[in-house]
Amino acid sequence: MSAPNKSYDPVEVEALKPEEIARMRDEALAAIAAAGDLEALREVKVGHTGDRSPLALANREIGALPPHAKADAGKRVGQARGQVNQALKARQEELEAERDARVLVEEAVDVTLPYDRIPAGARHPITTLSERIEDVFVAMGYEVAEGPEVEAEWFNFDALNFPPDHPAREMQDTFFVRGARSGEGDEGDEGGGSSGLVLRTHTSPVQIRSMIDREPPIYVVCPGRTFRTDELDATHTPVFHQVELLAVDEGLTMADLKGTLDHMVRALFGEGMSTRLRPNFFPFTEPSAEMDMLCYVCRGESVGNPDRPCRTCSSEGWIELGGCGMVNPRVLVACGVDPEKYSGFAFGFGIERMLMFRHNVEDMRDMVEGDVRFTRPFGMEI
Ligand code: PHE
């Protein structure tokens, strides 16, 4: 074996040659200068100062050198690494400053924006519209009256002069509430014994409740949810809404009814609107009528005018609104009101239908799905 290789010359160790060290340093400095962002600089740092970087590997070679050569090589490598570290630090600061300046611009907080970004919901247009209708009558001195949705059959039918065999009582229209079990084995029995209760099929039972609760003169507007056994489709929904109006006073005639209806459609649809009555039948009013309102879009001008068809009224000129009439004296008697002294008028109509033609809603299902994208465009009218 030869003696320790005293003659070992660092210049001869390839990685420690001055030009090699200088090349490694220059490559590192160039890469640092070229790093365009902090991420790139992090990679350059690993590549040029990490454990496996050329300068670190060169540094390892120093240990194998004879003592007299160590200082010289160590100095060269140390200086190169120092320069690289310094350049890294300087570039790091530069890039951080650039990033901070950019973030300040990009993420600037606009203090003039509304602070509350929690999305506000929206009122359902059925609520808004029925309150609007109530307001028309409250302004005329009417009171808002409400009644239960699960209603006694007596209020929903009997007191309103529906004969016991009236078709509206039949299962196809009315949700009957099954009676309490009278004993074992009754389950599954559709009738379930009569509970005497139904889901109200209209708001007219509130007329009865109002007349029983109050002394004439009575002026009430009754909004509410009503139920019929219809399938949900574009034009039907088993749960819907009505607004009912009842006036009981001395000397009321159909002229008062007509004037009130005309006032309502003007208040809701604008000047120039009117209504017309067509004979009809309801057990609780006599005489009874179907009420139409002038088409608020074409104002009747589409009738017989093929050049100007109207989609809203199908060029009929009128839109069917609901039912009305003079309160049947039998109903007044059932509620303890003297028909010799008092007379009354009433009308009722569906809100869903009015919403459909007033706002061009083509499918009733949109009204029951609870999607805020449907309700939001109606605005937040309170
Ligand atoms: N309650 C009737 C219906 O639902 C409408 C109506 C109300 C008719 C008041 C006359 C008077 O069809």
XYZ file of C-alpha atoms and ligand atoms in Angstrom:
394
model
C 0.000 0.000 0.000
C 1.274 3.424 -0.737
C 1.626 6.108 1.873
C -1.163 8.697 2.339
C -1.365 10.544 -0.955
C 0.320 13.700 0.170
C 0.730 14.712 -3.415
C -3.081 14.682 -3.984
C -3.798 17.907 -5.813
C -7.308 19.418 -5.425
C -6.916 20.869 -8.846
C -6.805 17.313 -10.090
C -10.061 16.366 -8.382
C -12.445 17.180 -11.208
C -15.227 18.616 -9.057
C -12.889 20.879 -7.163
C -11.181 22.521 -10.108
C -11.583 26.300 -9.826
C -13.283 26.549 -13.198
C -15.672 23.728 -12.206
C -16.582 25.482 -8.978
C -17.019 28.728 -10.871
C -19.215 26.999 -13.423
C -21.404 25.470 -10.734
C -21.713 28.842 -9.036
C -22.520 30.637 -12.270
C -25.131 28.063 -13.207
C -26.718 28.495 -9.786
C -26.643 32.280 -10.043
C -28.180 32.165 -13.522
C -30.944 29.825 -12.368
C -31.659 32.079 -9.395
C -31.885 35.137 -11.593
C -34.180 33.263 -13.984
C -36.609 32.069 -11.278
C -39.821 33.944 -12.061
C -41.706 33.229 -8.879
C -41.258 31.830 -5.388
C -42.228 28.339 -6.453
C -39.556 28.282 -9.162
C -37.029 29.712 -6.736
C -37.787 26.941 -4.265
C -36.901 24.400 -6.931
C -33.721 26.246 -7.851
C -32.770 26.259 -4.173
C -33.147 22.491 -3.856
C -31.261 21.905 -7.096
C -28.340 24.197 -6.332
C -27.968 24.167 -2.551
C -29.605 20.862 -1.538
C -27.719 17.735 -0.420
C -27.428 16.450 -3.959
C -26.556 19.780 -5.610
C -23.219 19.964 -7.504
C -21.705 22.341 -4.938
C -22.743 20.134 -2.005
C -21.290 17.096 -3.729
C -18.059 19.017 -4.433
C -17.952 20.019 -0.790
C -18.018 16.387 0.209
C -14.891 15.737 -1.818
C -12.918 18.122 0.387
C -12.894 15.681 3.279
C -10.855 13.233 1.252
C -8.145 15.797 0.491
C -4.792 15.913 2.246
C -4.752 18.567 5.013
C -2.703 21.097 3.057
C -5.176 21.077 0.188
C -8.294 21.224 2.301
C -8.088 24.915 3.167
C -7.681 26.041 -0.373
C -10.504 23.932 -1.785
C -12.698 24.637 1.223
C -12.299 28.352 0.722
C -13.230 28.148 -2.952
C -16.291 25.990 -2.413
C -17.310 27.984 0.651
C -17.119 31.250 -1.243
C -19.137 29.853 -4.129
C -21.806 28.517 -1.799
C -21.862 31.823 0.063
C -22.447 33.716 -3.155
C -25.215 31.340 -4.188
C -26.917 31.645 -0.788
C -26.703 35.391 -0.882
C -28.166 35.541 -4.368
C -30.944 33.190 -3.263
C -31.750 35.389 -0.314
C -31.787 38.535 -2.428
C -33.997 36.950 -5.120
C -36.278 35.556 -2.434
C -36.799 39.035 -0.998
C -37.359 40.480 -4.439
C -39.972 37.861 -5.363
C -41.711 38.194 -2.002
C -41.985 41.916 -2.466
C -43.433 41.388 -5.940
C -45.943 38.875 -4.610
C -46.991 41.155 -1.760
C -47.538 44.017 -4.146
C -49.621 41.816 -6.441
C -51.711 40.373 -3.606
C -52.436 43.871 -2.378
C -53.917 44.722 -5.747
C -55.616 41.414 -6.490
C -57.063 40.817 -3.054
C -57.885 44.379 -2.233
C -61.006 44.618 -0.077
C -63.666 46.919 -1.450
C -65.021 48.430 1.728
C -67.947 49.908 -0.179
C -69.408 46.456 -0.916
C -72.354 45.316 1.223
C -71.012 43.534 4.266
C -73.703 40.881 4.409
C -73.147 38.303 1.714
C -75.368 35.626 3.208
C -77.915 35.205 0.418
C -81.259 36.601 1.436
C -84.127 34.244 0.610
C -87.182 35.471 -1.184
C -90.832 35.796 -0.269
C -93.097 33.466 -2.138
C -95.127 35.433 -4.689
C -98.303 33.734 -3.446
C -97.724 35.399 -0.067
C -96.887 38.737 -1.633
C -99.901 38.705 -3.943
C -102.408 37.648 -1.313
C -101.112 40.359 1.036
C -101.458 42.883 -1.774
C -105.066 41.845 -2.258
C -105.696 42.030 1.504
C -104.228 45.538 1.507
C -106.746 46.684 -1.123
C -109.576 45.700 1.209
C -107.939 46.758 4.461
C -107.675 50.220 2.867
C -111.470 50.083 2.395
C -112.016 49.243 6.068
C -112.200 45.444 5.850
C -110.673 43.247 8.575
C -108.478 40.247 7.804
C -110.117 37.058 9.136
C -108.635 33.593 9.193
C -109.892 30.110 9.940
C -108.486 26.602 10.405
C -107.268 24.532 7.473
C -108.600 21.352 9.059
C -112.218 22.393 9.186
C -115.447 20.933 10.494
C -117.589 19.576 7.690
C -120.401 21.657 9.097
C -118.518 24.913 8.421
C -117.137 23.765 5.068
C -120.457 22.430 3.709
C -123.577 22.296 5.911
C -123.666 25.897 7.076
C -122.945 26.945 3.492
C -126.134 25.237 2.376
C -124.496 22.324 0.583
C -127.115 19.535 0.554
C -125.807 16.272 2.021
C -125.559 14.718 -1.446
C -123.857 17.695 -3.131
C -121.144 16.421 -5.510
C -118.505 18.706 -3.994
C -118.640 16.594 -0.857
C -117.619 13.492 -2.732
C -114.239 11.917 -2.334
C -112.911 13.183 -5.652
C -112.899 16.751 -4.402
C -112.541 16.610 -0.676
C -109.818 15.328 1.598
C -111.780 13.786 4.444
C -110.048 13.335 7.772
C -110.400 9.756 8.947
C -112.240 9.326 12.219
C -110.732 8.055 15.454
C -110.522 4.246 15.566
C -113.699 2.880 17.006
C -112.125 -0.509 17.730
C -109.618 -3.111 16.634
C -109.667 -4.103 12.993
C -110.803 -0.729 11.714
C -107.453 0.056 10.184
C -107.490 0.211 6.417
C -111.141 1.065 6.438
C -111.177 4.057 4.110
C -114.042 5.689 5.907
C -112.485 5.010 9.254
C -115.693 6.289 10.755
C -116.463 9.943 10.122
C -114.376 12.447 12.033
C -116.629 15.265 10.860
C -113.474 17.017 9.675
C -112.164 17.845 6.202
C -109.251 19.805 4.795
C -111.190 22.893 3.806
C -111.993 22.900 0.103
C -112.447 26.683 -0.014
C -112.162 29.760 2.219
C -115.951 30.158 2.439
C -116.140 28.481 5.901
C -114.378 31.622 7.175
C -117.545 33.523 6.129
C -119.495 31.345 8.550
C -116.975 31.749 11.357
C -116.916 35.514 10.824
C -120.695 35.823 10.957
C -120.885 33.680 14.096
C -118.063 35.632 15.804
C -119.148 39.146 14.859
C -122.234 41.295 14.821
C -123.114 43.027 11.550
C -121.979 45.191 9.924
C -119.295 42.689 8.916
C -116.575 43.425 6.391
C -113.878 40.743 6.231
C -111.220 39.557 3.786
C -110.171 35.959 4.305
C -106.955 34.690 2.703
C -105.884 31.113 3.169
C -104.706 27.725 2.065
C -107.269 25.342 0.603
C -107.215 21.692 -0.487
C -108.777 19.513 -3.153
C -107.896 16.036 -4.337
C -106.422 17.179 -7.645
C -103.240 15.715 -9.095
C -100.364 18.181 -9.291
C -99.922 19.270 -12.901
C -99.356 22.454 -14.888
C -102.756 23.880 -13.984
C -103.781 22.042 -10.796
C -102.363 21.687 -7.342
C -103.982 19.842 -4.446
C -102.881 22.624 -2.073
C -103.760 26.083 -3.278
C -104.782 29.495 -1.987
C -107.909 31.569 -2.110
C -108.967 34.994 -0.991
C -112.564 35.345 0.106
C -114.481 38.514 0.716
C -117.624 38.911 2.809
C -119.701 42.003 3.481
C -122.883 41.871 5.584
C -124.738 45.105 6.244
C -128.100 46.752 5.858
C -129.156 47.349 2.294
C -126.259 45.741 0.419
C -127.104 44.842 -3.178
C -125.394 43.321 -6.169
C -124.449 46.846 -7.197
C -122.205 46.990 -4.122
C -120.699 43.647 -5.081
C -120.029 44.824 -8.629
C -118.544 48.141 -7.457
C -116.261 46.334 -5.006
C -115.055 43.920 -7.683
C -114.380 46.770 -10.112
C -112.459 48.636 -7.451
C -110.357 45.558 -6.707
C -109.322 44.938 -10.307
C -108.463 48.635 -10.749
C -106.385 48.576 -7.581
C -104.557 45.432 -8.713
C -104.324 45.926 -12.468
C -104.720 49.655 -13.095
C -107.234 52.231 -14.257
C -109.700 51.299 -16.975
C -110.163 47.751 -15.668
C -113.608 46.312 -15.058
C -115.414 43.062 -14.315
C -118.431 41.266 -15.709
C -120.748 38.753 -14.075
C -122.186 35.618 -15.639
C -124.970 33.606 -13.992
C -123.771 30.582 -12.083
C -124.729 28.487 -9.077
C -123.266 28.195 -5.598
C -125.349 26.815 -2.724
C -124.208 29.625 -0.409
C -125.022 32.577 -2.656
C -128.295 33.537 -4.355
C -128.105 34.876 -6.962
C -124.663 33.553 -7.837
C -122.317 34.581 -10.585
C -119.040 33.756 -12.191
C -116.844 36.849 -12.282
C -114.543 37.721 -15.149
C -112.169 40.620 -15.341
C -111.240 42.505 -18.458
C -108.002 41.144 -19.893
C -105.441 43.503 -18.452
C -103.083 42.915 -21.374
C -105.276 43.550 -24.445
C -108.173 45.242 -22.597
C -110.537 43.366 -24.878
C -109.002 44.670 -28.067
C -107.978 41.216 -29.275
C -111.604 40.094 -29.571
C -112.454 39.573 -33.249
C -109.112 41.085 -34.166
C -106.874 38.378 -35.666
C -104.118 40.953 -36.253
C -103.762 41.421 -32.532
C -104.062 38.029 -30.847
C -103.693 37.962 -27.057
C -102.024 35.028 -25.328
C -103.141 36.067 -21.865
C -106.903 35.778 -22.543
C -106.682 33.619 -25.705
C -108.295 36.591 -27.479
C -111.425 36.195 -25.362
C -111.094 39.686 -23.896
C -112.014 38.441 -20.416
C -110.275 36.320 -17.824
C -112.257 34.158 -15.426
C -111.466 35.135 -11.869
C -113.762 33.269 -9.470
C -117.219 33.038 -7.974
C -119.444 35.568 -6.256
C -122.986 36.366 -5.273
C -125.368 37.618 -2.624
C -125.122 35.594 0.572
C -127.956 33.062 0.554
C -130.509 33.986 3.286
C -130.358 30.365 4.473
C -126.662 30.910 5.244
C -127.427 34.113 7.129
C -130.009 32.218 9.182
C -127.558 29.387 9.925
C -125.196 32.015 11.349
C -127.845 33.819 13.401
C -128.046 36.873 11.117
C -131.524 38.240 10.431
C -132.051 38.156 6.646
C -134.971 40.588 6.968
C -132.596 43.224 8.246
C -129.278 42.369 6.649
C -128.018 41.278 3.277
C -124.528 40.361 2.212
C -122.297 39.730 -0.747
C -119.305 37.469 -1.077
C -116.712 36.455 -3.577
C -113.748 34.146 -3.715
C -110.984 33.381 -6.147
C -107.737 31.442 -6.455
C -104.380 33.137 -6.000
C -102.373 30.611 -8.042
C -104.490 31.322 -11.096
C -104.145 35.061 -10.630
C -100.392 34.683 -10.232
C -100.294 32.671 -13.453
C -101.861 35.273 -15.659
C -100.580 38.312 -13.766
C -96.946 37.179 -13.999
C -96.957 34.804 -16.959
C -96.253 31.733 -14.851
C -96.975 28.842 -17.146
C -96.683 25.907 -14.780
C -98.234 25.733 -11.318
C -95.653 23.165 -10.258
C -93.098 25.973 -10.151
C -95.118 27.492 -7.319
C -94.933 24.450 -5.075
C -91.374 23.273 -5.586
C -89.856 25.832 -3.259
C -86.996 26.710 -5.587
C -85.654 30.137 -4.686
C -84.744 30.690 -8.360
C -88.478 30.844 -9.051
C -89.372 33.152 -6.184
C -86.439 35.577 -6.393
C -87.424 37.352 -9.646
C -90.698 38.444 -8.040
C -88.695 40.771 -5.847
C -88.871 41.458 -2.152
C -92.017 43.520 -1.947
C -93.059 43.394 1.702
N -116.014 29.236 -2.501
C -116.255 29.282 -3.919
C -115.244 28.330 -4.610
O -114.292 27.923 -4.019
C -116.082 30.665 -4.493
C -117.097 31.637 -3.982
C -116.835 32.392 -2.856
C -118.310 31.770 -4.643
C -117.798 33.305 -2.410
C -119.263 32.666 -4.212
C -118.980 33.421 -3.097
O -115.422 27.991 -5.753
